[in-house]
Amino acid sequence: MDNTEISDRLSELADLLEIRGANPFRIRAYRNAVRTLRGLTRPLSAMVEDGEDLTELQGVGKDMASHIRELLDTGELELLEEVTAEVPRSLAQLVRLDGVGPKKARKLWKELEVTTVDELEVAIEDDRVTALEGFGPKSVEKMARAIRDHRKHQGRFLRTRAAELLAPLLEHMEGVEGIERLEVAGSFRRRAETVGDIDLLALAPPDRAPTIMEHFVSFPDVDRVEMSGETRGTVRLRAGLQVDLRILPESSYGAALHYFTGSKEHNVEIRKRARQQGLKVSEYGVFREEEDGDPVAGATEEEVFQAVGLPWIEPVLREDRGEIRAADEGTLPSLVTLEDIRGDLHMHTTWSDGKDSIADMARACRDRGYAYMSISDHSRAVTVARGLTPERLQEQWEAIEEARSEVEEIRILRSSEVDILGDGTLDFPDEVLAELDLVLVAVHSHFGLDQATQTKRILRALEHPMVDILVHPTGRLLNRREPYPVDVEALLEAALEHDVAVELNANPRRLDLHDRHLFRARELGLRVSVATDAHRTSQLDYMGSGLEQARRGWLEAGHVVNAMTPDAFETWRTRRDHRS
């Protein structure tokens, strides 16, 4: 089992224990351990093999370490089996629905015998849920909306999770003789934020195909083999991810890689262009339209593009947003890279809900080669995250001064993630905002407002003359929570008007903004901050996920605030009258 599977299993156990009515301190211990495990960069299996003491991890005691070893050794957890003998395991899935916590899940189970998402949907339709105490019309509508979201995202994996599941399979395939090249195609290769399945393309001699296919279907994490043919096989991994393998000859490998990378819309436009030149493009190659002979191209993607008169187009751009015209005109963007990034402008520390100190975050940013960074803990309204009062914020400034003297190689900015209140005003008064080096604003409440009200609320915040960046602008959590209703076009236009940057939140569970909104921001000439929203040092590596999303939105270094040189960034930061 990998770290994600172990932490998911322990999180599930915590939910079921809470539904059963276990000691709150015990439940909190499980949740603290889960947070630690999800932040690890090393595999737990490697730590155990190296003889490391797991109890040295924050929040991991002897019992928790024993659970981890049991999961690594057996893939099962005896305590979880014991709890699920009393509490239906499907209730853990109910808890993950927005608006259904452990207490409500227990009430649904005990009073309505509802234990699954399907049963909850029926109970809502039959008006049985609103009859329960504590289940008002608004909360029930929230549950219904969460069920619809659940249906929409069922069977889809975060790209980062798919990458975790795919890595050992790719390593497994490296061990078979005959594969000359192995590529992942599909939406995964286009760096889509979520994927439904995985397409693997192997280049190999035909006589090696049976051995390669046998090796593929024998991967230990395969739950079931859906199909196993001579050159094509499909398996479903234990985590539920479907993987398709195609074994291809050299002559058509590039054409197949282009075809199966997609997108469908991009491929349609390529075929149209080919027909205008008397050519046919398919997964088997590029052919002359009126001939049945050998392909004129197809061994490489470069050949396919060259055959239709185009340079190679990066997979992240293949969404039919004008990339073919840009390639034809020689105006494809020079996409932003990690080497362009000079700082990170959104992160949290132990002063609010972060797990590492200011100095630790500063050292981690310095070690990544950054020139500047922004400490942006929550403001007071976000009580669940230990948001800072103005008094505690001033105390934090003293701690930032200490960190500045301790880590001199990087500039540490005094910032705050200031809550946008229900009426659009900000959580701190102007005299506090004026003392900040950077003002980030965000929505953390009142997600249920209608679109007009929500939009008006955020627009009011953007009009404030001290606001610098609107962070996680739509509030979405991938596969879990849809964006709140808001007119994104109006937000982008207002941000441009008031010289406010918008954030691309790089957390793989957010990737907020969507790439189509980033593309629009680029069209408008709006500046974007690609920021990790890191709550521990290891999460600073989320920058990679954010940049993949930025590249899908056609962003170049010139569009990104934190790709500015220190001098240019300082000029931008002091554009406000109160800082000039």
XYZ file of C-alpha atoms in Angstrom, residues 197-439:
243
model
C -8.495 6.172 -17.183
C -4.943 5.758 -18.433
C -3.745 4.992 -21.968
C -0.324 3.337 -22.231
C 1.365 2.972 -25.610
C 4.299 0.581 -25.965
C 6.626 0.490 -28.959
C 7.837 -3.084 -29.436
C 8.487 -5.748 -32.115
C 5.341 -7.821 -32.855
C 6.958 -11.059 -31.695
C 7.423 -9.583 -28.191
C 3.769 -8.565 -27.794
C 2.534 -11.758 -26.039
C 5.288 -11.596 -23.416
C 4.704 -7.884 -22.823
C 0.947 -8.372 -22.441
C 1.441 -11.242 -20.018
C 3.768 -9.073 -17.945
C 1.256 -6.206 -17.988
C -1.711 -8.217 -16.693
C 0.464 -9.862 -14.004
C 1.139 -6.531 -12.241
C 0.513 -7.222 -8.509
C -1.860 -4.264 -8.027
C -4.269 -5.477 -10.728
C -7.706 -6.139 -9.267
C -9.124 -7.684 -12.423
C -8.214 -8.152 -16.069
C -10.940 -6.668 -18.250
C -9.368 -7.784 -21.527
C -6.132 -9.387 -22.672
C -5.523 -9.620 -26.415
C -2.459 -9.914 -28.578
C -1.719 -6.193 -28.794
C -4.285 -4.613 -26.473
C -5.130 -5.220 -22.837
C -7.188 -3.525 -20.144
C -6.826 -3.911 -16.384
C -8.429 -2.272 -13.399
C -6.138 -1.553 -10.463
C -7.212 -2.191 -6.879
C -7.724 1.538 -6.380
C -10.238 1.508 -9.263
C -8.126 3.129 -11.983
C -8.508 1.553 -15.437
C -5.355 1.211 -17.539
C -5.334 0.340 -21.254
C -2.167 -0.907 -22.956
C -1.618 -0.903 -26.709
C 1.473 -2.488 -28.242
C 2.407 -0.786 -31.503
C 4.941 -1.099 -34.334
C 7.439 1.655 -35.031
C 5.757 2.756 -38.274
C 2.563 3.959 -36.542
C 3.737 4.732 -33.014
C 3.816 8.520 -33.412
C 0.421 8.619 -35.118
C -1.090 6.521 -32.330
C 0.538 8.685 -29.659
C -0.968 11.785 -31.276
C -4.385 10.164 -31.713
C -4.685 8.765 -28.194
C -3.310 11.923 -26.583
C -6.203 13.928 -28.016
C -8.131 15.949 -27.330
C -10.910 14.784 -29.632
C -11.559 18.375 -30.677
C -7.882 18.924 -31.494
C -7.771 15.716 -33.533
C -10.857 16.741 -35.522
C -9.174 20.013 -36.510
C -5.966 18.204 -37.499
C -7.973 15.829 -39.716
C -9.762 18.792 -41.333
C -6.416 20.414 -42.090
C -5.087 17.141 -43.488
C -8.066 16.748 -45.846
C -7.409 20.219 -47.242
C -3.978 18.892 -48.245
C -5.250 15.612 -49.694
C -4.210 13.601 -46.643
C -5.859 11.310 -44.105
C -4.688 11.207 -40.477
C -5.569 8.304 -38.190
C -4.064 6.311 -35.352
C -2.286 4.211 -37.999
C -0.461 7.050 -39.736
C -0.764 9.819 -42.315
C -1.880 8.593 -45.743
C -2.543 10.141 -49.137
C -6.323 10.395 -49.470
C -6.697 8.612 -52.799
C -4.096 5.913 -52.240
C -4.128 2.719 -50.185
C -0.369 2.416 -49.877
C 2.061 2.872 -47.027
C 1.772 5.893 -44.716
C 3.738 9.005 -45.624
C 4.307 9.715 -41.914
C 3.511 8.255 -38.522
C 6.615 6.959 -36.766
C 6.843 10.077 -34.584
C 4.483 12.855 -33.559
C 6.838 15.348 -35.176
C 6.314 13.523 -38.490
C 2.534 13.744 -38.117
C 2.585 17.483 -37.477
C 5.177 18.074 -40.201
C 3.025 16.185 -42.718
C 0.221 18.725 -42.241
C 2.623 21.671 -42.289
C 2.884 22.371 -38.569
C 5.567 22.354 -35.878
C 5.118 19.981 -32.939
C 2.488 21.248 -30.487
C 2.886 20.564 -26.777
C 0.241 18.144 -25.438
C -0.955 20.654 -22.795
C -2.097 22.966 -25.599
C -4.106 20.400 -27.563
C -7.588 21.494 -26.478
C -8.709 23.267 -29.689
C -8.236 26.760 -28.286
C -6.439 28.105 -31.318
C -3.236 26.090 -31.006
C -3.350 24.945 -34.645
C -3.684 28.497 -35.951
C -0.934 29.663 -33.574
C 1.339 26.855 -34.760
C 0.599 27.752 -38.372
C 1.398 31.429 -37.710
C 4.472 30.719 -35.577
C 2.908 32.267 -32.475
C 2.717 29.308 -30.083
C 3.330 30.525 -26.520
C 6.623 30.053 -24.709
C 5.028 28.425 -21.690
C 6.039 29.212 -18.120
C 8.343 26.693 -16.414
C 9.502 26.014 -12.876
C 12.806 27.695 -13.711
C 10.885 30.948 -14.260
C 9.401 31.008 -10.743
C 11.069 33.450 -8.332
C 8.763 33.190 -5.317
C 5.626 31.801 -3.679
C 3.011 34.265 -2.434
C 0.555 32.102 -0.465
C 1.505 29.828 2.423
C 0.546 29.122 6.025
C 2.513 28.472 9.203
C 1.947 27.263 12.751
C 0.505 30.697 13.493
C -2.773 29.510 11.929
C -3.416 26.047 10.462
C 0.045 25.355 9.029
C 2.403 22.685 10.347
C 5.799 24.380 10.019
C 7.294 27.577 11.410
C 7.962 30.792 9.522
C 11.698 30.079 9.523
C 11.148 26.503 8.295
C 9.010 27.740 5.408
C 11.606 30.414 4.625
C 14.445 27.895 4.518
C 12.389 25.607 2.286
C 11.640 28.478 -0.115
C 15.289 29.530 -0.100
C 16.352 25.958 -0.880
C 14.043 26.021 -3.906
C 15.943 29.019 -5.225
C 13.225 31.588 -4.548
C 14.063 35.254 -4.026
C 10.864 36.204 -2.171
C 7.940 34.644 -0.334
C 4.776 35.712 1.453
C 3.589 34.509 4.871
C -0.192 34.656 4.540
C -1.902 33.056 7.507
C -5.670 33.263 7.880
C -7.473 36.275 9.301
C -9.657 36.133 12.403
C -12.974 35.137 10.744
C -11.637 31.671 9.887
C -11.802 30.425 13.457
C -11.567 26.766 12.426
C -8.073 27.544 11.075
C -7.016 29.576 14.129
C -7.234 32.821 12.158
C -5.201 35.720 13.518
C -6.683 38.722 15.280
C -5.032 42.100 14.597
C -3.168 41.689 17.902
C -1.817 38.246 16.999
C -0.973 39.497 13.515
C 1.282 42.157 15.024
C 2.919 39.485 17.177
C 3.512 37.471 14.018
C 5.261 40.439 12.435
C 7.817 40.273 15.234
C 8.317 36.578 14.479
C 8.756 37.423 10.793
C 11.473 39.927 11.732
C 13.261 37.157 13.643
C 12.953 34.814 10.659
C 14.309 37.525 8.357
C 17.478 37.750 10.436
C 17.701 33.954 10.599
C 17.170 33.322 6.862
C 18.709 36.328 5.141
C 18.953 34.914 1.616
C 15.247 35.372 0.861
C 12.830 38.257 1.316
C 9.960 37.344 3.662
C 6.841 39.445 3.121
C 4.224 40.194 5.780
C 0.909 39.157 4.319
C -2.458 37.717 5.293
C -5.193 35.684 3.652
C -7.912 38.146 4.577
C -11.444 36.816 4.641
C -14.079 38.380 2.410
C -17.047 38.678 4.754
C -20.617 37.968 3.737
C -21.280 41.551 2.657
C -18.023 41.904 0.707
C -16.147 43.896 3.342
C -12.770 42.660 4.556
C -11.968 40.969 7.845
C -9.300 43.524 8.861
C -9.680 47.323 9.106
C -7.772 49.550 6.701
C -5.172 50.540 9.287
C -4.142 46.870 9.585
C -4.235 46.230 5.825
C -2.002 49.259 5.267
C 0.756 47.643 7.341
C 0.834 44.466 5.248
C 3.372 43.995 2.459
C 0.788 42.072 0.446
C -2.983 41.647 0.857
